[in-house]
Short mmCIF file of C-alpha atoms in Angstrom, two decimals:
data_model
loop_
_atom_site.label_atom_id
_atom_site.label_comp_id
_atom_site.label_asym_id
_atom_site.label_seq_id
_atom_site.Cartn_x
_atom_site.Cartn_y
_atom_site.Cartn_z
CA MET A 1 -39.96 -11.64 -39.04
CA LYS A 2 -42.20 -9.44 -36.97
CA ASN A 3 -40.90 -7.44 -34.02
CA ILE A 4 -44.03 -5.92 -32.50
CA ALA A 5 -44.16 -4.68 -28.92
CA GLY A 6 -47.27 -5.04 -26.75
CA GLN A 7 -50.00 -7.63 -26.57
CA ILE A 8 -50.93 -8.99 -29.99
CA ASN A 9 -54.22 -10.51 -31.13
CA PHE A 10 -55.03 -12.11 -34.45
CA ARG A 11 -58.42 -11.06 -35.83
CA GLU A 12 -58.96 -13.58 -38.59
CA GLU A 13 -62.42 -12.27 -39.50
CA TYR A 14 -60.77 -8.96 -40.55
CA ASN A 15 -57.42 -10.39 -41.76
CA GLN A 16 -55.61 -8.21 -39.27
CA LEU A 17 -53.39 -8.30 -36.25
CA THR A 18 -53.94 -5.81 -33.45
CA ARG A 19 -51.47 -4.74 -30.84
CA THR A 20 -52.29 -3.12 -27.52
CA LEU A 21 -49.56 -1.11 -25.80
CA GLU A 22 -49.28 -0.63 -22.03
CA ASN A 23 -50.74 2.88 -22.36
CA GLY A 24 -53.91 1.42 -23.95
CA GLN A 25 -53.11 2.48 -27.53
CA VAL A 26 -54.42 -0.07 -30.05
CA ASP A 27 -52.91 -0.34 -33.54
CA ALA A 28 -54.05 -2.58 -36.40
CA PHE A 29 -51.77 -4.23 -38.97
CA GLU A 30 -52.35 -6.44 -41.97
CA CYS A 31 -52.42 -10.11 -41.01
CA PRO A 32 -48.96 -11.70 -41.37
CA SER A 33 -50.41 -14.73 -43.17
CA VAL A 34 -51.92 -12.44 -45.85
CA GLN A 35 -48.52 -10.74 -46.25
CA LEU A 36 -46.80 -14.13 -46.50
CA GLU A 37 -49.12 -15.41 -49.21
CA ARG A 38 -48.81 -12.20 -51.26
CA ASN A 39 -45.01 -12.12 -50.97
CA LYS A 40 -44.78 -15.83 -51.82
CA MET A 41 -46.88 -15.34 -54.97
CA LEU A 42 -44.82 -12.33 -56.02
CA LEU A 43 -41.58 -14.24 -55.51
CA GLU A 44 -42.93 -17.24 -57.42
CA ASP A 45 -43.89 -14.93 -60.29
CA TRP A 46 -40.40 -13.41 -60.29
CA PHE A 47 -38.77 -16.86 -60.26
CA HIS A 48 -41.01 -17.97 -63.13
CA ALA A 49 -40.21 -14.82 -65.16
CA HIS A 50 -36.50 -15.57 -64.70
CA GLN A 51 -36.93 -19.28 -65.47
CA LEU A 52 -35.90 -20.36 -61.98
CA SER A 53 -37.32 -23.40 -60.25
CA ILE A 54 -36.83 -22.89 -56.52
CA SER A 55 -39.08 -24.17 -53.72
CA ILE A 56 -40.38 -21.53 -51.34
CA HIS A 57 -41.10 -22.23 -47.67
CA HIS A 58 -42.54 -19.47 -45.53
CA ALA A 59 -43.38 -18.72 -41.89
CA ALA A 60 -44.10 -15.72 -39.69
CA VAL A 61 -41.76 -15.44 -36.70
CA PHE A 62 -42.38 -13.37 -33.60
CA PRO A 63 -39.16 -13.27 -31.54
CA GLY A 64 -39.31 -13.20 -27.75
CA ARG A 65 -38.55 -9.95 -25.98
CA ASN A 66 -35.14 -11.26 -24.86
CA SER A 67 -34.03 -12.16 -28.38
CA ASN A 68 -30.91 -10.49 -29.72
CA LEU A 69 -31.55 -9.65 -33.36
#
């Protein structure tokens, strides 16, 4: 789950997500899909090492600003 304030843009050519705050500050983050794939592979490796057979489903979620988390 990602909780990122500001306007977000996905820059696929750089595998990054950028966020622009109201004051004009721009920050770059690793693309959530890259993080998902890496974490999925690591979890699959861990499951395999522990002889577990569990299906993994993954998604990136960006909650709305009025969400109570």
